[in-house]
Amino acid sequence: MTAEQSIHPPMPSVAPVPGEDIRWTTAKALLGWASTQNPLVVLCLMMLGLAGYMAHYSINTAIPAHLESIQKGYETIQHEHAKERERADREHRQHYETLATQMQQTAKEIRDVTKAQETLIREFLLPAGRRPAGVGSPREGE
């Protein structure tokens, strides 16, 4: 046995059997090669393979699924915001319609009170048929 053979024993040959699956033949060849290697080399290669698989899985499956769930979350938030905005606009419109109605009623009451005051002033303070200077006749609808 030479020095080279004592350090690295010859790799066992795996001859494909006719009709055998190529994956099985490849697996036998890899297991035969791994049995002749230092366990640390095999573990390092397994870790590299696992890291490669994790990168492949992350890029092709995990990250797209995560981004899709984020997008769905944004769409849900946008939809809820639109509904909330519509509700707030509707309430705001109702509030201002109520205020406008109240202001119209208040303006009508003020006109009625002013008209009543003018009538009282004419009846009680002024002699019949006389108008003070600068006081016109009450206008209708005010």
Short mmCIF file of N, CA and C in Angstrom, two decimals:
data_model
loop_
_atom_site.label_atom_id
_atom_site.label_comp_id
_atom_site.label_asym_id
_atom_site.label_seq_id
_atom_site.Cartn_x
_atom_site.Cartn_y
_atom_site.Cartn_z
N MET A 1 0.84 -1.16 0.00
CA MET A 1 0.00 0.00 0.00
C MET A 1 0.89 1.23 0.00
N THR A 2 0.58 2.15 -0.88
CA THR A 2 1.39 3.35 -0.96
C THR A 2 0.90 4.36 0.06
N ALA A 3 1.67 5.44 0.22
CA ALA A 3 1.30 6.48 1.18
C ALA A 3 0.00 7.16 0.75
N GLU A 4 -0.15 7.31 -0.55
CA GLU A 4 -1.37 7.96 -1.07
C GLU A 4 -2.59 7.11 -0.78
N GLN A 5 -2.47 5.81 -0.89
CA GLN A 5 -3.59 4.91 -0.65
C GLN A 5 -3.93 4.82 0.83
N SER A 6 -2.94 4.99 1.70
CA SER A 6 -3.23 4.91 3.13
C SER A 6 -3.97 6.16 3.61
N ILE A 7 -3.69 7.32 2.97
CA ILE A 7 -4.38 8.55 3.37
C ILE A 7 -5.77 8.58 2.75
N HIS A 8 -5.87 8.29 1.47
CA HIS A 8 -7.14 8.31 0.77
C HIS A 8 -7.41 6.93 0.20
N PRO A 9 -8.24 6.16 0.85
CA PRO A 9 -8.55 4.84 0.29
C PRO A 9 -9.30 5.01 -1.03
N PRO A 10 -9.18 4.06 -1.91
CA PRO A 10 -9.85 4.18 -3.21
C PRO A 10 -11.37 4.22 -3.04
N MET A 11 -11.99 5.01 -3.88
CA MET A 11 -13.44 5.15 -3.82
C MET A 11 -14.08 3.90 -4.40
N PRO A 12 -15.09 3.38 -3.69
CA PRO A 12 -15.73 2.19 -4.25
C PRO A 12 -16.49 2.56 -5.51
N SER A 13 -16.42 1.70 -6.47
CA SER A 13 -17.11 1.99 -7.73
C SER A 13 -18.52 1.45 -7.64
N VAL A 14 -19.43 2.25 -8.17
CA VAL A 14 -20.83 1.85 -8.19
C VAL A 14 -21.24 1.77 -9.65
N ALA A 15 -21.49 0.59 -10.08
CA ALA A 15 -21.89 0.40 -11.47
C ALA A 15 -23.41 0.38 -11.53
N PRO A 16 -23.99 1.14 -12.43
CA PRO A 16 -25.45 1.14 -12.52
C PRO A 16 -25.96 -0.23 -12.95
N VAL A 17 -27.00 -0.64 -12.29
CA VAL A 17 -27.64 -1.91 -12.63
C VAL A 17 -28.71 -1.60 -13.66
N PRO A 18 -28.78 -2.35 -14.72
CA PRO A 18 -29.80 -2.07 -15.74
C PRO A 18 -31.20 -2.11 -15.12
N GLY A 19 -32.00 -1.07 -15.44
CA GLY A 19 -33.36 -1.00 -14.92
C GLY A 19 -33.45 -0.31 -13.56
N GLU A 20 -32.30 0.04 -12.96
CA GLU A 20 -32.32 0.69 -11.64
C GLU A 20 -32.48 2.19 -11.82
N ASP A 21 -33.15 2.82 -10.90
CA ASP A 21 -33.39 4.27 -10.96
C ASP A 21 -32.07 5.02 -10.80
N ILE A 22 -31.90 6.07 -11.59
CA ILE A 22 -30.65 6.84 -11.56
C ILE A 22 -30.48 7.53 -10.21
N ARG A 23 -31.57 7.91 -9.59
CA ARG A 23 -31.46 8.56 -8.27
C ARG A 23 -30.91 7.60 -7.23
N TRP A 24 -31.35 6.36 -7.30
CA TRP A 24 -30.85 5.38 -6.35
C TRP A 24 -29.37 5.11 -6.58
N THR A 25 -28.96 5.03 -7.82
CA THR A 25 -27.55 4.82 -8.16
C THR A 25 -26.71 6.00 -7.67
N THR A 26 -27.20 7.23 -7.87
CA THR A 26 -26.49 8.42 -7.43
C THR A 26 -26.39 8.44 -5.91
N ALA A 27 -27.47 8.08 -5.24
CA ALA A 27 -27.45 8.06 -3.77
C ALA A 27 -26.44 7.04 -3.26
N LYS A 28 -26.38 5.86 -3.89
CA LYS A 28 -25.40 4.86 -3.46
C LYS A 28 -23.98 5.37 -3.68
N ALA A 29 -23.75 6.06 -4.80
CA ALA A 29 -22.42 6.59 -5.09
C ALA A 29 -22.04 7.65 -4.07
N LEU A 30 -22.97 8.54 -3.73
CA LEU A 30 -22.69 9.58 -2.73
C LEU A 30 -22.44 8.99 -1.35
N LEU A 31 -23.23 8.00 -0.97
CA LEU A 31 -23.02 7.36 0.33
C LEU A 31 -21.68 6.63 0.35
N GLY A 32 -21.31 6.00 -0.75
CA GLY A 32 -20.01 5.33 -0.82
C GLY A 32 -18.87 6.33 -0.70
N TRP A 33 -19.01 7.48 -1.40
CA TRP A 33 -17.99 8.52 -1.31
C TRP A 33 -17.93 9.11 0.10
N ALA A 34 -19.08 9.35 0.70
CA ALA A 34 -19.13 9.95 2.03
C ALA A 34 -18.53 9.01 3.08
N SER A 35 -18.65 7.71 2.88
CA SER A 35 -18.11 6.77 3.87
C SER A 35 -16.58 6.77 3.85
N THR A 36 -15.98 7.26 2.79
CA THR A 36 -14.52 7.30 2.72
C THR A 36 -13.94 8.64 3.15
N GLN A 37 -14.82 9.62 3.45
CA GLN A 37 -14.36 10.97 3.79
C GLN A 37 -14.35 11.19 5.29
N ASN A 38 -13.67 12.25 5.67
CA ASN A 38 -13.66 12.69 7.06
C ASN A 38 -15.08 13.15 7.40
N PRO A 39 -15.57 12.81 8.59
CA PRO A 39 -16.95 13.21 8.96
C PRO A 39 -17.13 14.73 8.93
N LEU A 40 -16.08 15.50 9.24
CA LEU A 40 -16.23 16.95 9.21
C LEU A 40 -16.49 17.47 7.79
N VAL A 41 -15.86 16.86 6.81
CA VAL A 41 -16.08 17.25 5.42
C VAL A 41 -17.52 16.97 5.03
N VAL A 42 -18.00 15.81 5.41
CA VAL A 42 -19.38 15.43 5.09
C VAL A 42 -20.35 16.39 5.77
N LEU A 43 -20.10 16.70 7.05
CA LEU A 43 -20.99 17.63 7.77
C LEU A 43 -20.95 19.02 7.16
N CYS A 44 -19.78 19.48 6.77
CA CYS A 44 -19.67 20.79 6.12
C CYS A 44 -20.46 20.81 4.81
N LEU A 45 -20.33 19.78 4.03
CA LEU A 45 -21.07 19.72 2.77
C LEU A 45 -22.58 19.64 3.01
N MET A 46 -22.97 18.90 4.04
CA MET A 46 -24.39 18.83 4.38
C MET A 46 -24.91 20.21 4.82
N MET A 47 -24.09 20.94 5.59
CA MET A 47 -24.50 22.28 6.02
C MET A 47 -24.60 23.22 4.83
N LEU A 48 -23.66 23.13 3.90
CA LEU A 48 -23.73 23.95 2.69
C LEU A 48 -24.98 23.61 1.87
N GLY A 49 -25.28 22.34 1.76
CA GLY A 49 -26.48 21.92 1.04
C GLY A 49 -27.74 22.43 1.72
N LEU A 50 -27.76 22.35 3.06
CA LEU A 50 -28.91 22.85 3.81
C LEU A 50 -29.06 24.36 3.65
N ALA A 51 -27.95 25.08 3.69
CA ALA A 51 -27.99 26.54 3.50
C ALA A 51 -28.51 26.87 2.09
N GLY A 52 -28.06 26.12 1.10
CA GLY A 52 -28.56 26.34 -0.26
C GLY A 52 -30.04 26.08 -0.37
N TYR A 53 -30.50 24.99 0.26
CA TYR A 53 -31.92 24.68 0.22
C TYR A 53 -32.73 25.77 0.94
N MET A 54 -32.21 26.24 2.08
CA MET A 54 -32.91 27.29 2.82
C MET A 54 -32.99 28.57 1.99
N ALA A 55 -31.92 28.93 1.30
CA ALA A 55 -31.94 30.12 0.44
C ALA A 55 -32.95 29.93 -0.69
N HIS A 56 -32.95 28.76 -1.31
CA HIS A 56 -33.91 28.47 -2.38
C HIS A 56 -35.34 28.56 -1.87
N TYR A 57 -35.60 27.95 -0.72
CA TYR A 57 -36.95 27.97 -0.13
C TYR A 57 -37.36 29.40 0.22
N SER A 58 -36.43 30.16 0.79
CA SER A 58 -36.74 31.53 1.18
C SER A 58 -37.09 32.38 -0.03
N ILE A 59 -36.27 32.29 -1.07
CA ILE A 59 -36.46 33.13 -2.25
C ILE A 59 -37.72 32.73 -3.03
N ASN A 60 -37.99 31.45 -3.14
CA ASN A 60 -39.09 31.00 -3.99
C ASN A 60 -40.40 30.78 -3.26
N THR A 61 -40.39 30.61 -1.94
CA THR A 61 -41.63 30.28 -1.24
C THR A 61 -41.92 31.23 -0.09
N ALA A 62 -41.02 31.33 0.86
CA ALA A 62 -41.30 32.06 2.09
C ALA A 62 -41.45 33.56 1.88
N ILE A 63 -40.52 34.17 1.18
CA ILE A 63 -40.57 35.63 1.00
C ILE A 63 -41.77 36.04 0.15
N PRO A 64 -42.07 35.39 -0.98
CA PRO A 64 -43.28 35.78 -1.72
C PRO A 64 -44.55 35.63 -0.88
N ALA A 65 -44.64 34.57 -0.09
CA ALA A 65 -45.84 34.40 0.75
C ALA A 65 -45.93 35.52 1.78
N HIS A 66 -44.80 35.89 2.35
CA HIS A 66 -44.77 36.97 3.34
C HIS A 66 -45.17 38.29 2.70
N LEU A 67 -44.63 38.59 1.53
CA LEU A 67 -44.97 39.83 0.83
C LEU A 67 -46.45 39.86 0.44
N GLU A 68 -46.97 38.72 0.07
CA GLU A 68 -48.40 38.65 -0.28
C GLU A 68 -49.27 38.93 0.94
N SER A 69 -48.89 38.39 2.09
CA SER A 69 -49.68 38.65 3.31
C SER A 69 -49.58 40.12 3.70
N ILE A 70 -48.43 40.74 3.50
CA ILE A 70 -48.29 42.17 3.78
C ILE A 70 -49.19 42.97 2.85
N GLN A 71 -49.20 42.61 1.56
CA GLN A 71 -50.04 43.31 0.58
C GLN A 71 -51.51 43.17 0.95
N LYS A 72 -51.93 41.98 1.35
CA LYS A 72 -53.33 41.79 1.76
C LYS A 72 -53.65 42.64 2.98
N GLY A 73 -52.70 42.75 3.90
CA GLY A 73 -52.91 43.61 5.07
C GLY A 73 -53.09 45.06 4.67
N TYR A 74 -52.26 45.54 3.74
CA TYR A 74 -52.41 46.93 3.28
C TYR A 74 -53.75 47.13 2.59
N GLU A 75 -54.17 46.16 1.78
CA GLU A 75 -55.46 46.28 1.10
C GLU A 75 -56.61 46.30 2.11
N THR A 76 -56.51 45.48 3.15
CA THR A 76 -57.53 45.48 4.19
C THR A 76 -57.57 46.82 4.91
N ILE A 77 -56.41 47.35 5.24
CA ILE A 77 -56.35 48.66 5.91
C ILE A 77 -56.94 49.73 5.01
N GLN A 78 -56.62 49.69 3.71
CA GLN A 78 -57.14 50.68 2.78
C GLN A 78 -58.66 50.58 2.68
N HIS A 79 -59.18 49.36 2.62
CA HIS A 79 -60.63 49.16 2.54
C HIS A 79 -61.31 49.68 3.81
N GLU A 80 -60.76 49.34 4.96
CA GLU A 80 -61.34 49.80 6.23
C GLU A 80 -61.26 51.33 6.33
N HIS A 81 -60.16 51.90 5.85
CA HIS A 81 -60.02 53.36 5.90
C HIS A 81 -61.07 54.03 5.01
N ALA A 82 -61.32 53.45 3.83
CA ALA A 82 -62.33 54.01 2.93
C ALA A 82 -63.71 53.97 3.58
N LYS A 83 -64.04 52.84 4.22
CA LYS A 83 -65.34 52.75 4.90
C LYS A 83 -65.43 53.75 6.04
N GLU A 84 -64.37 53.90 6.81
CA GLU A 84 -64.35 54.85 7.92
C GLU A 84 -64.48 56.28 7.40
N ARG A 85 -63.81 56.56 6.29
CA ARG A 85 -63.88 57.91 5.70
C ARG A 85 -65.29 58.22 5.23
N GLU A 86 -65.94 57.25 4.58
CA GLU A 86 -67.33 57.44 4.14
C GLU A 86 -68.24 57.69 5.33
N ARG A 87 -68.06 56.93 6.40
CA ARG A 87 -68.89 57.11 7.59
C ARG A 87 -68.66 58.49 8.20
N ALA A 88 -67.41 58.92 8.28
CA ALA A 88 -67.10 60.23 8.85
C ALA A 88 -67.67 61.35 7.98
N ASP A 89 -67.56 61.20 6.66
CA ASP A 89 -68.12 62.21 5.76
C ASP A 89 -69.64 62.30 5.90
N ARG A 90 -70.29 61.15 6.00
CA ARG A 90 -71.74 61.13 6.17
C ARG A 90 -72.15 61.81 7.48
N GLU A 91 -71.46 61.48 8.56
CA GLU A 91 -71.76 62.11 9.85
C GLU A 91 -71.49 63.61 9.79
N HIS A 92 -70.41 64.01 9.13
CA HIS A 92 -70.05 65.41 9.01
C HIS A 92 -71.14 66.17 8.24
N ARG A 93 -71.58 65.58 7.13
CA ARG A 93 -72.64 66.19 6.32
C ARG A 93 -73.93 66.34 7.13
N GLN A 94 -74.30 65.29 7.87
CA GLN A 94 -75.51 65.35 8.69
C GLN A 94 -75.38 66.43 9.76
N HIS A 95 -74.23 66.53 10.35
CA HIS A 95 -74.00 67.53 11.39
C HIS A 95 -74.19 68.94 10.82
N TYR A 96 -73.60 69.21 9.65
CA TYR A 96 -73.73 70.54 9.06
C TYR A 96 -75.14 70.82 8.55
N GLU A 97 -75.84 69.79 8.08
CA GLU A 97 -77.24 69.99 7.70
C GLU A 97 -78.07 70.36 8.92
N THR A 98 -77.82 69.71 10.04
CA THR A 98 -78.52 70.03 11.27
C THR A 98 -78.20 71.46 11.70
N LEU A 99 -76.93 71.85 11.62
CA LEU A 99 -76.56 73.22 11.97
C LEU A 99 -77.23 74.24 11.05
N ALA A 100 -77.27 73.95 9.75
CA ALA A 100 -77.90 74.87 8.80
C ALA A 100 -79.38 75.02 9.11
N THR A 101 -80.05 73.92 9.42
CA THR A 101 -81.47 73.97 9.77
C THR A 101 -81.68 74.79 11.03
N GLN A 102 -80.84 74.57 12.04
CA GLN A 102 -80.95 75.33 13.29
C GLN A 102 -80.70 76.82 13.05
N MET A 103 -79.73 77.13 12.19
CA MET A 103 -79.44 78.54 11.90
C MET A 103 -80.62 79.19 11.18
N GLN A 104 -81.26 78.47 10.26
CA GLN A 104 -82.42 79.02 9.57
C GLN A 104 -83.57 79.25 10.55
N GLN A 105 -83.77 78.30 11.45
CA GLN A 105 -84.82 78.47 12.45
C GLN A 105 -84.53 79.65 13.37
N THR A 106 -83.25 79.78 13.76
CA THR A 106 -82.87 80.90 14.63
C THR A 106 -83.06 82.23 13.90
N ALA A 107 -82.69 82.30 12.62
CA ALA A 107 -82.86 83.52 11.85
C ALA A 107 -84.34 83.86 11.74
N LYS A 108 -85.20 82.86 11.52
CA LYS A 108 -86.65 83.09 11.44
C LYS A 108 -87.17 83.60 12.78
N GLU A 109 -86.70 83.01 13.88
CA GLU A 109 -87.14 83.46 15.20
C GLU A 109 -86.70 84.90 15.44
N ILE A 110 -85.48 85.24 15.03
CA ILE A 110 -84.99 86.61 15.21
C ILE A 110 -85.85 87.58 14.40
N ARG A 111 -86.20 87.22 13.16
CA ARG A 111 -87.06 88.08 12.35
C ARG A 111 -88.43 88.24 12.99
N ASP A 112 -88.97 87.13 13.53
CA ASP A 112 -90.28 87.20 14.17
C ASP A 112 -90.23 88.09 15.41
N VAL A 113 -89.18 87.95 16.21
CA VAL A 113 -89.05 88.77 17.43
C VAL A 113 -88.88 90.24 17.05
N THR A 114 -88.07 90.52 16.05
CA THR A 114 -87.87 91.90 15.61
C THR A 114 -89.18 92.49 15.11
N LYS A 115 -89.94 91.73 14.34
CA LYS A 115 -91.23 92.19 13.84
C LYS A 115 -92.18 92.47 15.00
N ALA A 116 -92.18 91.57 15.98
CA ALA A 116 -93.05 91.77 17.15
C ALA A 116 -92.63 93.00 17.92
N GLN A 117 -91.34 93.25 18.05
CA GLN A 117 -90.86 94.44 18.75
C GLN A 117 -91.27 95.71 18.02
N GLU A 118 -91.14 95.70 16.71
CA GLU A 118 -91.54 96.86 15.93
C GLU A 118 -93.03 97.13 16.11
N THR A 119 -93.80 96.07 16.11
CA THR A 119 -95.25 96.22 16.29
C THR A 119 -95.55 96.79 17.68
N LEU A 120 -94.88 96.28 18.70
CA LEU A 120 -95.09 96.78 20.06
C LEU A 120 -94.68 98.24 20.17
N ILE A 121 -93.58 98.60 19.57
CA ILE A 121 -93.14 100.00 19.61
C ILE A 121 -94.18 100.88 18.95
N ARG A 122 -94.71 100.47 17.82
CA ARG A 122 -95.72 101.28 17.12
C ARG A 122 -96.99 101.40 17.95
N GLU A 123 -97.40 100.29 18.59
CA GLU A 123 -98.66 100.30 19.32
C GLU A 123 -98.57 101.09 20.62
N PHE A 124 -97.50 100.94 21.37
CA PHE A 124 -97.47 101.51 22.71
C PHE A 124 -96.68 102.81 22.83
N LEU A 125 -95.70 103.00 22.04
CA LEU A 125 -94.86 104.17 22.23
C LEU A 125 -95.15 105.31 21.26
N LEU A 126 -95.65 105.03 20.12
CA LEU A 126 -95.89 106.07 19.13
C LEU A 126 -97.39 106.36 19.03
N PRO A 127 -97.67 107.63 18.84
CA PRO A 127 -99.09 107.93 18.62
C PRO A 127 -99.54 107.27 17.32
N ALA A 128 -100.79 107.06 17.21
CA ALA A 128 -101.33 106.34 16.06
C ALA A 128 -101.04 107.08 14.77
N GLY A 129 -100.52 106.32 13.77
CA GLY A 129 -100.29 106.86 12.46
C GLY A 129 -98.97 107.58 12.29
N ARG A 130 -98.19 107.81 13.31
CA ARG A 130 -96.92 108.50 13.18
C ARG A 130 -95.77 107.52 13.20
N ARG A 131 -94.77 107.76 12.37
CA ARG A 131 -93.58 106.90 12.36
C ARG A 131 -92.40 107.74 12.73
N PRO A 132 -91.46 107.16 13.52
CA PRO A 132 -90.26 107.92 13.83
C PRO A 132 -89.37 108.02 12.60
N ALA A 133 -88.50 109.01 12.58
CA ALA A 133 -87.60 109.20 11.44
C ALA A 133 -86.65 108.04 11.35
N GLY A 134 -86.42 107.51 10.15
CA GLY A 134 -85.46 106.43 9.93
C GLY A 134 -86.03 105.05 10.16
N VAL A 135 -87.28 104.94 10.62
CA VAL A 135 -87.86 103.62 10.82
C VAL A 135 -88.82 103.36 9.69
N GLY A 136 -88.54 102.41 8.87
CA GLY A 136 -89.40 102.10 7.74
C GLY A 136 -90.48 101.12 8.16
N SER A 137 -91.29 100.81 7.22
CA SER A 137 -92.34 99.83 7.52
C SER A 137 -91.74 98.45 7.52
N PRO A 138 -92.27 97.53 8.33
CA PRO A 138 -91.71 96.19 8.36
C PRO A 138 -91.89 95.52 7.02
N ARG A 139 -90.87 94.81 6.61
CA ARG A 139 -90.91 94.13 5.34
C ARG A 139 -91.46 92.72 5.53
N GLU A 140 -92.15 92.29 4.56
CA GLU A 140 -92.74 90.95 4.65
C GLU A 140 -91.67 89.89 4.48
N GLY A 141 -91.76 88.83 5.25
CA GLY A 141 -90.84 87.70 5.13
C GLY A 141 -89.55 87.87 5.89
N GLU A 142 -89.41 88.99 6.61
CA GLU A 142 -88.18 89.17 7.37
C GLU A 142 -88.44 88.98 8.83
#
